[in-house]
JSON list of C-alpha atoms in Angstrom, two decimals:
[
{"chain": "S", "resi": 15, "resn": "UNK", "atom": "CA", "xyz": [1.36, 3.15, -31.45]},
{"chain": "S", "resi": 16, "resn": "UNK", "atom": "CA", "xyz": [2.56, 0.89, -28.50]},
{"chain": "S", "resi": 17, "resn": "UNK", "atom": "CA", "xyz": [0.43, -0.45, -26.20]},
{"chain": "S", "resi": 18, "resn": "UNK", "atom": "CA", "xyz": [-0.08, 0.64, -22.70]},
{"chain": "S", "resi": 19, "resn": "UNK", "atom": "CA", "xyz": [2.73, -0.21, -19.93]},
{"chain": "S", "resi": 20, "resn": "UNK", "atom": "CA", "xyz": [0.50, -2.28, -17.49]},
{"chain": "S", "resi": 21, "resn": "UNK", "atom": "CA", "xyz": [0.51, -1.36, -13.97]},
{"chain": "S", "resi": 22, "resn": "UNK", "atom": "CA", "xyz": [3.51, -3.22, -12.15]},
{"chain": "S", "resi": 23, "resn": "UNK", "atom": "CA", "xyz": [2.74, -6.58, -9.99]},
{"chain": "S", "resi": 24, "resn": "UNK", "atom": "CA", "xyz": [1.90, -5.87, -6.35]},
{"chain": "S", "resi": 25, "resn": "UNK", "atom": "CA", "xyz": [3.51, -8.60, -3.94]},
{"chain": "S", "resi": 26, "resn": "UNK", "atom": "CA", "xyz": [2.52, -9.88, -0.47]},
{"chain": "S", "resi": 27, "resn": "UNK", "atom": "CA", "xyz": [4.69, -11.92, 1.59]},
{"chain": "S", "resi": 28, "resn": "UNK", "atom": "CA", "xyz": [2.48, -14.00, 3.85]},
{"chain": "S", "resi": 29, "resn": "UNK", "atom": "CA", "xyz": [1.91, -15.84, 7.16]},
{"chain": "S", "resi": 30, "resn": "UNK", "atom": "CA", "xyz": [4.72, -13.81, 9.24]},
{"chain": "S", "resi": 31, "resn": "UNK", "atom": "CA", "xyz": [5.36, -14.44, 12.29]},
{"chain": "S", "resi": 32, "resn": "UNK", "atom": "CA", "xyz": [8.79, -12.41, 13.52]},
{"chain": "S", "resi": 33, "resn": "UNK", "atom": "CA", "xyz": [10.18, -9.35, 13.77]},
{"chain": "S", "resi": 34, "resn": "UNK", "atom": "CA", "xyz": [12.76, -9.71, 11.26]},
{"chain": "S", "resi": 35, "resn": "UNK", "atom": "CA", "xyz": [10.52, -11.56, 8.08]},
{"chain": "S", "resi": 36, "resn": "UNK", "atom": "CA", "xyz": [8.70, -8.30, 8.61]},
{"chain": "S", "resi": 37, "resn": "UNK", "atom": "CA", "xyz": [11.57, -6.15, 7.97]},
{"chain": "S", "resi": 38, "resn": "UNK", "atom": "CA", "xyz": [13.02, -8.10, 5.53]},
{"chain": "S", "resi": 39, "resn": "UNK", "atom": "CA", "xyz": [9.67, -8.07, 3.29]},
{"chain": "S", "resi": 40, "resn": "UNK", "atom": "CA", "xyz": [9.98, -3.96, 3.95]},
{"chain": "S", "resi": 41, "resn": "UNK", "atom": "CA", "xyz": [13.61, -4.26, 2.44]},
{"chain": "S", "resi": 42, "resn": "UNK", "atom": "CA", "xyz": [13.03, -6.28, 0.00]},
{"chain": "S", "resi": 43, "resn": "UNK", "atom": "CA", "xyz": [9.86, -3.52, -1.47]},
{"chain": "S", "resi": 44, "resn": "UNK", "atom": "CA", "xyz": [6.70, -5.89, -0.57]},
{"chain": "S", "resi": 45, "resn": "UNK", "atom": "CA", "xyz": [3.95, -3.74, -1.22]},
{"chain": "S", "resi": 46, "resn": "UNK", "atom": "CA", "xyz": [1.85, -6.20, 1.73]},
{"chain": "S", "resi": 47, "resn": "UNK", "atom": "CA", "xyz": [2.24, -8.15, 4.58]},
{"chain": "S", "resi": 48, "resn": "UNK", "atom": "CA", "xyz": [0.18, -11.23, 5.82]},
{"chain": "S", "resi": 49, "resn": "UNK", "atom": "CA", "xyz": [-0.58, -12.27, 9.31]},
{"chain": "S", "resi": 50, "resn": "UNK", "atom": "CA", "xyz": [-2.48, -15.61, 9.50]},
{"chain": "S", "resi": 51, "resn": "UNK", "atom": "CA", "xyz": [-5.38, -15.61, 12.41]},
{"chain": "S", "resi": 52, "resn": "UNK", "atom": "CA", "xyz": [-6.80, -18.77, 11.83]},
{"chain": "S", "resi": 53, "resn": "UNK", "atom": "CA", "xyz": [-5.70, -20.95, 15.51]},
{"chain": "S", "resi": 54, "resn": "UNK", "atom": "CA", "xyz": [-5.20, -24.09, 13.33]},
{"chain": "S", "resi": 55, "resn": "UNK", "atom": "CA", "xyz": [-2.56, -22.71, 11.13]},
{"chain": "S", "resi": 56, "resn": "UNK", "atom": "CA", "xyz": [0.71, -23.68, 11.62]},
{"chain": "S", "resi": 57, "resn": "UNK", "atom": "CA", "xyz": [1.86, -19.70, 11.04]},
{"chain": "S", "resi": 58, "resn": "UNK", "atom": "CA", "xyz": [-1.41, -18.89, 13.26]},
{"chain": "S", "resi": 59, "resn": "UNK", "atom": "CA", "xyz": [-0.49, -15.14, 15.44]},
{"chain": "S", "resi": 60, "resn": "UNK", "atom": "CA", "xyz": [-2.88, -13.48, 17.81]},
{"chain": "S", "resi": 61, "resn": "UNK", "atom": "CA", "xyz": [-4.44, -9.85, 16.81]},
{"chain": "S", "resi": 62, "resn": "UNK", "atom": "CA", "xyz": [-2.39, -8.73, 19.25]},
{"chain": "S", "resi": 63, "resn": "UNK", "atom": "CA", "xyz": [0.80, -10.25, 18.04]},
{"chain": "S", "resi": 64, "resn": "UNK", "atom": "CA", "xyz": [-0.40, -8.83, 14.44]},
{"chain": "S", "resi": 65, "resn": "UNK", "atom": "CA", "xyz": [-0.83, -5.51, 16.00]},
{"chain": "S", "resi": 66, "resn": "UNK", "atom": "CA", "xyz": [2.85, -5.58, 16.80]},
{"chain": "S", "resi": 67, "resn": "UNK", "atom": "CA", "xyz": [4.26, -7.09, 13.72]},
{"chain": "S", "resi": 68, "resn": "UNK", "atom": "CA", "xyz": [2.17, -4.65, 11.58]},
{"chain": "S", "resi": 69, "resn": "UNK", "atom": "CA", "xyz": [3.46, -1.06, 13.93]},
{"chain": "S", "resi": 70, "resn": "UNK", "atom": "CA", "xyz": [7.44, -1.89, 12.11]},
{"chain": "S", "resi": 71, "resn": "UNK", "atom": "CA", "xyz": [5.91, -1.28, 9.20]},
{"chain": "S", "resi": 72, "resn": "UNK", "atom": "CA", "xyz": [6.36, 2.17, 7.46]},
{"chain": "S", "resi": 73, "resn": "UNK", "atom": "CA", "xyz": [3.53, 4.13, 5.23]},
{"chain": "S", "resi": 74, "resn": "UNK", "atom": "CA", "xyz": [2.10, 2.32, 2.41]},
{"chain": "S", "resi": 75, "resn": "UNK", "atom": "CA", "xyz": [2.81, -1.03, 3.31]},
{"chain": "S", "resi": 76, "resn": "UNK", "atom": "CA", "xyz": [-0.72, -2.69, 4.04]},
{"chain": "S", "resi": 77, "resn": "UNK", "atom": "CA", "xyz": [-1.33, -5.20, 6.63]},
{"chain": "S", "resi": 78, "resn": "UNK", "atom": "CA", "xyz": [-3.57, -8.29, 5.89]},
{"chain": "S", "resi": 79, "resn": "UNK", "atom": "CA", "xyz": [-5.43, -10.36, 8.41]},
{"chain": "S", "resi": 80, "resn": "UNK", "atom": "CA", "xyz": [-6.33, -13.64, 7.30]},
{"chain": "S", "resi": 81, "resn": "UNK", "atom": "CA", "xyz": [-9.32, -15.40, 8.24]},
{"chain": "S", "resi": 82, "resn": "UNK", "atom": "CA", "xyz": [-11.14, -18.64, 8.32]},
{"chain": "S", "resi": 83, "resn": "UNK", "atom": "CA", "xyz": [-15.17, -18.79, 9.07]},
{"chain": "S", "resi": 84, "resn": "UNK", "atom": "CA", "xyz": [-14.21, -16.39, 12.34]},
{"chain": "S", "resi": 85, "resn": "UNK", "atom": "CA", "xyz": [-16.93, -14.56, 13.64]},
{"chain": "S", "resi": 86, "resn": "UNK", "atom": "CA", "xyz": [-17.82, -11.41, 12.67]},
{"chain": "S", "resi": 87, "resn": "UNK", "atom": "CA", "xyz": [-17.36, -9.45, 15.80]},
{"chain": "S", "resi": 88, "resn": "UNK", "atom": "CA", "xyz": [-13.90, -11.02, 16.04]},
{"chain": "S", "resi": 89, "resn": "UNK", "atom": "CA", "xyz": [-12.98, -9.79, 12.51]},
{"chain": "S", "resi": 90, "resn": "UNK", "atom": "CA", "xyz": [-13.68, -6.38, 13.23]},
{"chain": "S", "resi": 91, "resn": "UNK", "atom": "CA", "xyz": [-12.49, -6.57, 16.64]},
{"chain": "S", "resi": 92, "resn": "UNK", "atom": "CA", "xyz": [-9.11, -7.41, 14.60]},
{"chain": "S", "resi": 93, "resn": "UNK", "atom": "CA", "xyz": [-9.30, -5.14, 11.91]},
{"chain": "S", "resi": 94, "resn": "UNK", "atom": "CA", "xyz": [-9.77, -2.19, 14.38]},
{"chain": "S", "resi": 95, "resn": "UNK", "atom": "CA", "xyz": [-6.87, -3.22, 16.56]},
{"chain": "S", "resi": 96, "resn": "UNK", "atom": "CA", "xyz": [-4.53, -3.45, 13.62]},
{"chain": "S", "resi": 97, "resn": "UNK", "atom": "CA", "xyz": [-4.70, -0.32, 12.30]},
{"chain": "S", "resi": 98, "resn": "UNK", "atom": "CA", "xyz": [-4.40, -0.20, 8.40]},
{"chain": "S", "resi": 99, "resn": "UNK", "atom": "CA", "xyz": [-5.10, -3.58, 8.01]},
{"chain": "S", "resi": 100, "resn": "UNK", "atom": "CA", "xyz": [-7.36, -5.37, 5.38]},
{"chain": "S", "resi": 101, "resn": "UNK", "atom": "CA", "xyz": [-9.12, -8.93, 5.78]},
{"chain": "S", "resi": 102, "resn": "UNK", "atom": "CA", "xyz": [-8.59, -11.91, 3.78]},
{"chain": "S", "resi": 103, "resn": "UNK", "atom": "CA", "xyz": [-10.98, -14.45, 3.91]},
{"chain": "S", "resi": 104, "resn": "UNK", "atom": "CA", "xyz": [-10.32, -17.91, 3.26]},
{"chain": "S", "resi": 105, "resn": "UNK", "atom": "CA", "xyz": [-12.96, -20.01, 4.59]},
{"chain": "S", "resi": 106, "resn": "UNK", "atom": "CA", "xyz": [-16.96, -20.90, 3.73]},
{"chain": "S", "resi": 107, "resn": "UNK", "atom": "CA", "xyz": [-18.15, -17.38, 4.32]},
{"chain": "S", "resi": 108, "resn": "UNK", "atom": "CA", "xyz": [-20.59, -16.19, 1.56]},
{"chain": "S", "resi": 109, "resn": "UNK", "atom": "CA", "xyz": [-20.93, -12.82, 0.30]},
{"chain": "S", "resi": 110, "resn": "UNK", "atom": "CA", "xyz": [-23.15, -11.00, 3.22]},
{"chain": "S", "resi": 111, "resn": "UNK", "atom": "CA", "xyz": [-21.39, -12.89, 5.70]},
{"chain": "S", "resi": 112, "resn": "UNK", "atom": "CA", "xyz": [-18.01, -10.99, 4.06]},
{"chain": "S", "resi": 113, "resn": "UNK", "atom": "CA", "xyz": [-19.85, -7.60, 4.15]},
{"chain": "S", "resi": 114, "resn": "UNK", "atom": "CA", "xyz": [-20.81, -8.21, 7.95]},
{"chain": "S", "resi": 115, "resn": "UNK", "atom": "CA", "xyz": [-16.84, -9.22, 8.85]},
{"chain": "S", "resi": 116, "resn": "UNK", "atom": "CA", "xyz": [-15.59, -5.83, 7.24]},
{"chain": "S", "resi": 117, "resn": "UNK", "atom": "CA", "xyz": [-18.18, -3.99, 9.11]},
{"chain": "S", "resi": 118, "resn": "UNK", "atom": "CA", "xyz": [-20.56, -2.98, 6.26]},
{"chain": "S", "resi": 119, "resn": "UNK", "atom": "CA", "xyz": [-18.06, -1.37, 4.54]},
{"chain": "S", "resi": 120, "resn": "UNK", "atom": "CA", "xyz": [-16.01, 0.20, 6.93]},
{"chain": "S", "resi": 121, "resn": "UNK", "atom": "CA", "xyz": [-13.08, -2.08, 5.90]},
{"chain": "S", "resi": 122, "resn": "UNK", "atom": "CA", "xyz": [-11.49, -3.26, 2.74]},
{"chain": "S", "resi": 123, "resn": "UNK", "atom": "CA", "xyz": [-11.21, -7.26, 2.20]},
{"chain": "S", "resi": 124, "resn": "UNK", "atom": "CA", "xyz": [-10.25, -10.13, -0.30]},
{"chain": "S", "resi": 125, "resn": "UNK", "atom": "CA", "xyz": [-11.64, -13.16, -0.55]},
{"chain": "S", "resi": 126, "resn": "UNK", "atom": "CA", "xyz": [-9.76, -16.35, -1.40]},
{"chain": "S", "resi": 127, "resn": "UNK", "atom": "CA", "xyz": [-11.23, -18.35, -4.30]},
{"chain": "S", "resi": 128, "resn": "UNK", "atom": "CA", "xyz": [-10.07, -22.10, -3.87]},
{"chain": "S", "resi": 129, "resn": "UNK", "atom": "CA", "xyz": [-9.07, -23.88, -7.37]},
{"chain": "S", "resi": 130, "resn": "UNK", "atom": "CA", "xyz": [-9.18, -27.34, -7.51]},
{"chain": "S", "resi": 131, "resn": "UNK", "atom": "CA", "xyz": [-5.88, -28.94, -8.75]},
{"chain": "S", "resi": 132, "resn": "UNK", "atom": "CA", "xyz": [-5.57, -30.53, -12.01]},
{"chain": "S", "resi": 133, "resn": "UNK", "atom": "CA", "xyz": [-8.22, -30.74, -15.03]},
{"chain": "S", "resi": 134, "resn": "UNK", "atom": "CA", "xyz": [-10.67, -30.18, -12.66]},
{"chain": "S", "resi": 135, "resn": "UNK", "atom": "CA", "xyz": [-9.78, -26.00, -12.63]},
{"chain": "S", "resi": 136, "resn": "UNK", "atom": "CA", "xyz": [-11.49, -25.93, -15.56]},
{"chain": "S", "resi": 137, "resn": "UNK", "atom": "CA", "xyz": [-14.56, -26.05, -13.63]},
{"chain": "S", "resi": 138, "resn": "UNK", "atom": "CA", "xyz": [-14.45, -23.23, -11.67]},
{"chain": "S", "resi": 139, "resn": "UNK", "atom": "CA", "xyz": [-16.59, -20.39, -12.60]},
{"chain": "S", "resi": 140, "resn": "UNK", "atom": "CA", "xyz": [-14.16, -18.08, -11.43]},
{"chain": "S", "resi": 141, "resn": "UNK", "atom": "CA", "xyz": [-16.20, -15.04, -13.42]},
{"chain": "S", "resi": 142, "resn": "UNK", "atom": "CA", "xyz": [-19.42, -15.79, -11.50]},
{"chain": "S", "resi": 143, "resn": "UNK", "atom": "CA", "xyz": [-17.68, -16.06, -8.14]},
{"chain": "S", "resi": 144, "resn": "UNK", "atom": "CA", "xyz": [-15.95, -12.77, -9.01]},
{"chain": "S", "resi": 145, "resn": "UNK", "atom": "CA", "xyz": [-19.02, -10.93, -9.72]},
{"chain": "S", "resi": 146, "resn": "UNK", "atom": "CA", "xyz": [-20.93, -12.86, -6.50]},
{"chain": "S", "resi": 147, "resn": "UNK", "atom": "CA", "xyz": [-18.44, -11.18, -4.31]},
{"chain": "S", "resi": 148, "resn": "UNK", "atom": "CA", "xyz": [-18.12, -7.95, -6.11]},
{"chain": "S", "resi": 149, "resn": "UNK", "atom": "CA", "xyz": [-17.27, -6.07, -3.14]},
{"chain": "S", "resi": 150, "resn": "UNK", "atom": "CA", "xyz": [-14.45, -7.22, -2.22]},
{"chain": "S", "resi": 151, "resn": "UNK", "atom": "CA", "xyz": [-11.32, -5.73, -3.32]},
{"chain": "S", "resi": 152, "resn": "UNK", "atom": "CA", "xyz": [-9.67, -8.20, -5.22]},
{"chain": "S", "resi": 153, "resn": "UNK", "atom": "CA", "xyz": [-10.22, -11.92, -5.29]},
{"chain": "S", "resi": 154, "resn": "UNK", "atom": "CA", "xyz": [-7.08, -14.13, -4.52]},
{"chain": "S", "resi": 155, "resn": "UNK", "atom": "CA", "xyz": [-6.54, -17.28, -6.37]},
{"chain": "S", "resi": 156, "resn": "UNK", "atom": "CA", "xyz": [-5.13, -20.36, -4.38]},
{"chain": "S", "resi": 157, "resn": "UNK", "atom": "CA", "xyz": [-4.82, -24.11, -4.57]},
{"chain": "S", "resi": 158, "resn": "UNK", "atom": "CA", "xyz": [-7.96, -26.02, -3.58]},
{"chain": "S", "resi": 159, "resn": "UNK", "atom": "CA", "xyz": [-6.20, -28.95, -0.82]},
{"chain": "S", "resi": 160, "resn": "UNK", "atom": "CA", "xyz": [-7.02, -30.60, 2.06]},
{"chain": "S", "resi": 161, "resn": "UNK", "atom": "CA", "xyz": [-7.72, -27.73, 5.47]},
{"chain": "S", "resi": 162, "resn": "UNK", "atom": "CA", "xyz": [-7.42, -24.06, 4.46]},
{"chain": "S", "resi": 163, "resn": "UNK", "atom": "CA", "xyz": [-4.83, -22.47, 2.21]},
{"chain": "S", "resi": 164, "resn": "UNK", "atom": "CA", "xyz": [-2.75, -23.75, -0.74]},
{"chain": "S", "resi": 165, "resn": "UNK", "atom": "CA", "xyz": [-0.44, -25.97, 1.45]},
{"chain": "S", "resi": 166, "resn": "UNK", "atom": "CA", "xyz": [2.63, -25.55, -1.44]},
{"chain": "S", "resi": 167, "resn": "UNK", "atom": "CA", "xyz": [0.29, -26.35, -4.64]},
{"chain": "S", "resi": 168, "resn": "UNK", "atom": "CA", "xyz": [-0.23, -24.83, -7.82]},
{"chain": "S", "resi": 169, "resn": "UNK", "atom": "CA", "xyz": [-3.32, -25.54, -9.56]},
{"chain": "S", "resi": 170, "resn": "UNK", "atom": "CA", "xyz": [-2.87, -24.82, -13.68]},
{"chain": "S", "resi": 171, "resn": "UNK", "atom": "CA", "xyz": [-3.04, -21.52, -14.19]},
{"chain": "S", "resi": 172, "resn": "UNK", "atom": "CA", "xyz": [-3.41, -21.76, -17.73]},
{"chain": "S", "resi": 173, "resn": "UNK", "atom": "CA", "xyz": [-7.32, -22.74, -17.21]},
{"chain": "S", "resi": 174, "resn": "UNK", "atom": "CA", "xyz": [-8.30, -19.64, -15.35]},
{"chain": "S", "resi": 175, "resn": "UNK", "atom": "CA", "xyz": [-10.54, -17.89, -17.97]},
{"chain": "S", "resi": 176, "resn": "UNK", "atom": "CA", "xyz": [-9.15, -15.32, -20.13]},
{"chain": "S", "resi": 177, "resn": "UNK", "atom": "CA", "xyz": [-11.50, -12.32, -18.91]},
{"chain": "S", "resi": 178, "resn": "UNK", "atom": "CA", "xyz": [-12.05, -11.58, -15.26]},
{"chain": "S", "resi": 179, "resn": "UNK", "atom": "CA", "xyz": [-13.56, -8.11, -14.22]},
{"chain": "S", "resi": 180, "resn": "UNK", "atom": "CA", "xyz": [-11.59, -8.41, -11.09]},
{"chain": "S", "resi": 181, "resn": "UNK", "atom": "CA", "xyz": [-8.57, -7.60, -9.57]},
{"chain": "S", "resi": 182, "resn": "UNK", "atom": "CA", "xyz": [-6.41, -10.61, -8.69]},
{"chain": "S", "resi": 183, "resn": "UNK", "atom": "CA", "xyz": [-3.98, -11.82, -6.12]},
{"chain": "S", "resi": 184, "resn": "UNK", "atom": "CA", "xyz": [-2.10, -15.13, -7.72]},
{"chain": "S", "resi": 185, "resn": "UNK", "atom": "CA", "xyz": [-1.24, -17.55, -4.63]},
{"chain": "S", "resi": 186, "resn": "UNK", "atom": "CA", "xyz": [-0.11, -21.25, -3.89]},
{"chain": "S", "resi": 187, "resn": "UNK", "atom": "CA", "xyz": [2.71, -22.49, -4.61]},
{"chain": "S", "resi": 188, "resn": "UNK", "atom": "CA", "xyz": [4.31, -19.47, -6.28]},
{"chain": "S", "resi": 189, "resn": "UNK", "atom": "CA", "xyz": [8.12, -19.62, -5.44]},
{"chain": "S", "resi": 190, "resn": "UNK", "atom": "CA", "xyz": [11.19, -17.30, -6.97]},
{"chain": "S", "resi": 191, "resn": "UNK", "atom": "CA", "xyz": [11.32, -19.94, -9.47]},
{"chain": "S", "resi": 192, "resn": "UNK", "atom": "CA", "xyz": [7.76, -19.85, -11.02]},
{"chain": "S", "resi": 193, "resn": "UNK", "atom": "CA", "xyz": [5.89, -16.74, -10.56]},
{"chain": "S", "resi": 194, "resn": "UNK", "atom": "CA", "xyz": [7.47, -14.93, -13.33]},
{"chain": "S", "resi": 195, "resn": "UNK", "atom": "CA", "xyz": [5.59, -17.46, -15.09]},
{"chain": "S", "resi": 196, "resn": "UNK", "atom": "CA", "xyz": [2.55, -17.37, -13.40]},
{"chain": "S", "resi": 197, "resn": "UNK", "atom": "CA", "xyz": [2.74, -13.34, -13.86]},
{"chain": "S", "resi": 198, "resn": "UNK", "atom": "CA", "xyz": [2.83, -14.05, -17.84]},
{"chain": "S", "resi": 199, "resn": "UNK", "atom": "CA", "xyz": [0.51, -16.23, -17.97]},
{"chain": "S", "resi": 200, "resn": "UNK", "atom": "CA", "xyz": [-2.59, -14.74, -15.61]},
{"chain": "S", "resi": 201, "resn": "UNK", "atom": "CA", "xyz": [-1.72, -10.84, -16.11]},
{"chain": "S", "resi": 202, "resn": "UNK", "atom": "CA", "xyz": [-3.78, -9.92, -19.04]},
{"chain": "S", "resi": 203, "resn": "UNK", "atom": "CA", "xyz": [-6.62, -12.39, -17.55]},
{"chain": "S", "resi": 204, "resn": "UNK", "atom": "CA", "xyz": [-8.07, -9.26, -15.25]},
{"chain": "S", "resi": 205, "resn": "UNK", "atom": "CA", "xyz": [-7.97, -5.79, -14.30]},
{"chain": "S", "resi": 206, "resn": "UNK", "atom": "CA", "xyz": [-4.63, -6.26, -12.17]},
{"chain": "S", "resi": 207, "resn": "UNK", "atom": "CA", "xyz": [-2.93, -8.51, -10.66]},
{"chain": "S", "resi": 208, "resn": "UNK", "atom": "CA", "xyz": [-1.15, -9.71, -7.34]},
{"chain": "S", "resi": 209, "resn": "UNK", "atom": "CA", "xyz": [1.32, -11.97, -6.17]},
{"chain": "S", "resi": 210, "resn": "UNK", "atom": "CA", "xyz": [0.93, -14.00, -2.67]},
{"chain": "S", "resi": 211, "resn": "UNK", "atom": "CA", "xyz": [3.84, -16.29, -1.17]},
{"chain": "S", "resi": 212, "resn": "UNK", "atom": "CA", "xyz": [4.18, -18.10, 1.86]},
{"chain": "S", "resi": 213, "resn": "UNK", "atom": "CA", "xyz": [5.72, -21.37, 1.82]},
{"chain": "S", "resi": 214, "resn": "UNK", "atom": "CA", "xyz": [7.55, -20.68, -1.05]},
{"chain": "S", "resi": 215, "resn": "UNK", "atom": "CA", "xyz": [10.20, -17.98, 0.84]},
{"chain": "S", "resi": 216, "resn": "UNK", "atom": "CA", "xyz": [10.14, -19.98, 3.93]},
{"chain": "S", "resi": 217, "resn": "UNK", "atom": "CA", "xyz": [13.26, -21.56, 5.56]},
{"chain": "S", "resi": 218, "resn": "UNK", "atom": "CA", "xyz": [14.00, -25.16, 4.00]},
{"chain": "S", "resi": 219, "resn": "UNK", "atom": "CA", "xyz": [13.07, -28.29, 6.66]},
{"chain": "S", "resi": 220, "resn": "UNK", "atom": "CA", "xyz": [10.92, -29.79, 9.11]},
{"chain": "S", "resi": 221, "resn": "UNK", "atom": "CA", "xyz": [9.25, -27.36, 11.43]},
{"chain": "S", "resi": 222, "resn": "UNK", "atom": "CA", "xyz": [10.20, -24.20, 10.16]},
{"chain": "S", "resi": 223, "resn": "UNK", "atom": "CA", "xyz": [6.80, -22.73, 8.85]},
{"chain": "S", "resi": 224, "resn": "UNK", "atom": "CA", "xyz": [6.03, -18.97, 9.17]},
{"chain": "S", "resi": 225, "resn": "UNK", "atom": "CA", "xyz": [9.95, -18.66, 9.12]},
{"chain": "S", "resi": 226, "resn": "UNK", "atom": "CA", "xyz": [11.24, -16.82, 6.55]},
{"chain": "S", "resi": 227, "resn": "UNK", "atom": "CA", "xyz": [14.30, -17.08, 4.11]},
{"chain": "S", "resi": 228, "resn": "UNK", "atom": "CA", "xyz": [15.37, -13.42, 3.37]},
{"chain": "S", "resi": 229, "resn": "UNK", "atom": "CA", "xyz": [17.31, -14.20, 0.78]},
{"chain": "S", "resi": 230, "resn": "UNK", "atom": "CA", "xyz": [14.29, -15.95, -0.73]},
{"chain": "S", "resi": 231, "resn": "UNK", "atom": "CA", "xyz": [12.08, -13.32, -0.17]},
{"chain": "S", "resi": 232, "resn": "UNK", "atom": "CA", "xyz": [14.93, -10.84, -2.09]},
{"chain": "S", "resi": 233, "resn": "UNK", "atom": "CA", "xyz": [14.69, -13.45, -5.10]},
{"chain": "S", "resi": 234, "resn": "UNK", "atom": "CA", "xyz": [10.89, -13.74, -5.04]},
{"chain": "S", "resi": 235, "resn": "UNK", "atom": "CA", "xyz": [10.37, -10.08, -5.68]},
{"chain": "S", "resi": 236, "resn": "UNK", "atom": "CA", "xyz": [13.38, -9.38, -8.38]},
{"chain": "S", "resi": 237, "resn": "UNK", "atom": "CA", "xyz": [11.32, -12.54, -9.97]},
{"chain": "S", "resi": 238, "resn": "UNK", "atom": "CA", "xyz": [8.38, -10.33, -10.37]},
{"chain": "S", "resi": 239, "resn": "UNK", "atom": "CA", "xyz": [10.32, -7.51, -11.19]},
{"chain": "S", "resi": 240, "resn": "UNK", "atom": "CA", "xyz": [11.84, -8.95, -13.90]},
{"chain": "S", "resi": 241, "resn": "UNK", "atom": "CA", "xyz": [8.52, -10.71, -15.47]},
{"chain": "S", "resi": 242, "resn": "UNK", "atom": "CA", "xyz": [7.02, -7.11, -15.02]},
{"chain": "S", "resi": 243, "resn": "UNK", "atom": "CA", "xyz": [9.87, -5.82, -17.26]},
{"chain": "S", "resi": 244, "resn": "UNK", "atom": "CA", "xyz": [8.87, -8.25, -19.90]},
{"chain": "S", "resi": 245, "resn": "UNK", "atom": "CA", "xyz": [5.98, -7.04, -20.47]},
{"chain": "S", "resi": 246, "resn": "UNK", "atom": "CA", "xyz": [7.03, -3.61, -21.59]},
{"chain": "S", "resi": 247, "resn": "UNK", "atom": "CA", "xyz": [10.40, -4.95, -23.76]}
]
């Protein structure tokens, strides 16, 4: 008897900022969108711009507002303006502070667990941290750097531990090139799993973060596609 097919790889194209990366993440079959509202960020948009962004989107494609230690009132403020939207948080905030943002319950979140790069993700209980924030709905997985988010890194993936009761979003420095690897290698860690990209579809050159390749974003998902497919051949 063969074992199985496992559900297929959800993707989220992050930290857009036009019009046009969010239609070409709809064309290209992203099952999520990220809009960064953290001020410092580079890709940083205002809840209203989000709002905006998010209302080209058609049914079933989920909004995500990233945050960074933002006040709770803001979050929800946020959430409630973009309507569909989930949060992502990315910052210090522990697991009541979490439950607070998302309005005890009222909305859906993720929160980011930061790996440190190198030998060192060995250390990372990521099963404890997993169960400490058990309500959120998935726990995403990026590179522990310098300031807030993966900035373009990939910490070993190979280290994560082989059992997680979680559902997980793989992120930093996932490109077209690697995540089909990072999809075989994580996948039968957890309950599901998730793709995030940012940097890795964005325009090559100086200056040109939160701007989108669509021809990158096109390759990024027929990566996952096809690593999906190997699973069941």
């Amino acid at each position: 008897m063969s074992a199985p097919a496992l559900p297929r790889t959800r993707i989220k194209i992050c930290g857009l900022t036009r019009e046009a990366d969010v239609d070409a993440a709809v064309e290209a079959g992203a099952d999520a969108v990220g809009f960064v509202l953290y001020p410092k960020s580079p890709r940083a948009v205002t809840a209203q711009r989000a709002a905006e962004l998010a209302s080209r989107l058609p049914p079933f494609i989920t909004p995500v507002l990233l945050f960074v230690n933002e006040d709770a009132t803001k979050v929800i403020a946020s959430l409630t303006q973009v309507k569909g939207s989930i949060a992502q948080f990315h910052g210090e905030e522990t697991p009541q502070q979490c439950e607070e943002a998302a309005g005890g319950g009222r909305f859906r979140y993720m929160r980011a667990a930061r790996i440190p790069l190198g030998d060192a993700g060995a250390g990372f209980d990521l099963v404890k941290y997993a169960s400490d924030y058990s309500h959120a709905q998935a726990i995403l997985l990026d590179a522990h750097v310098e300031g807030y988010g993966g900035g373009g890194k990939a910490f070993d993936w190979s280290l994560l531990p082989p059992a997680v009761d979680a559902h997980l979003v793989l992120s930093g420095g996932l490109t077209p090139a690697n995540v089909g690897d990072g999809i075989r290698i994580v996948r039968t860690r957890c309950k599901t799993l998730s793709v995030d990209v940012s940097s890795g579809v964005e325009i090559d050159g100086p200056g040109n973060k939160g701007l989108k390749d669509a021809g990158k974003i096109r390759q990024f998902v027929a990566a996952v596609r096809a690593a999906d497919a190997s699973f069941s051949s």
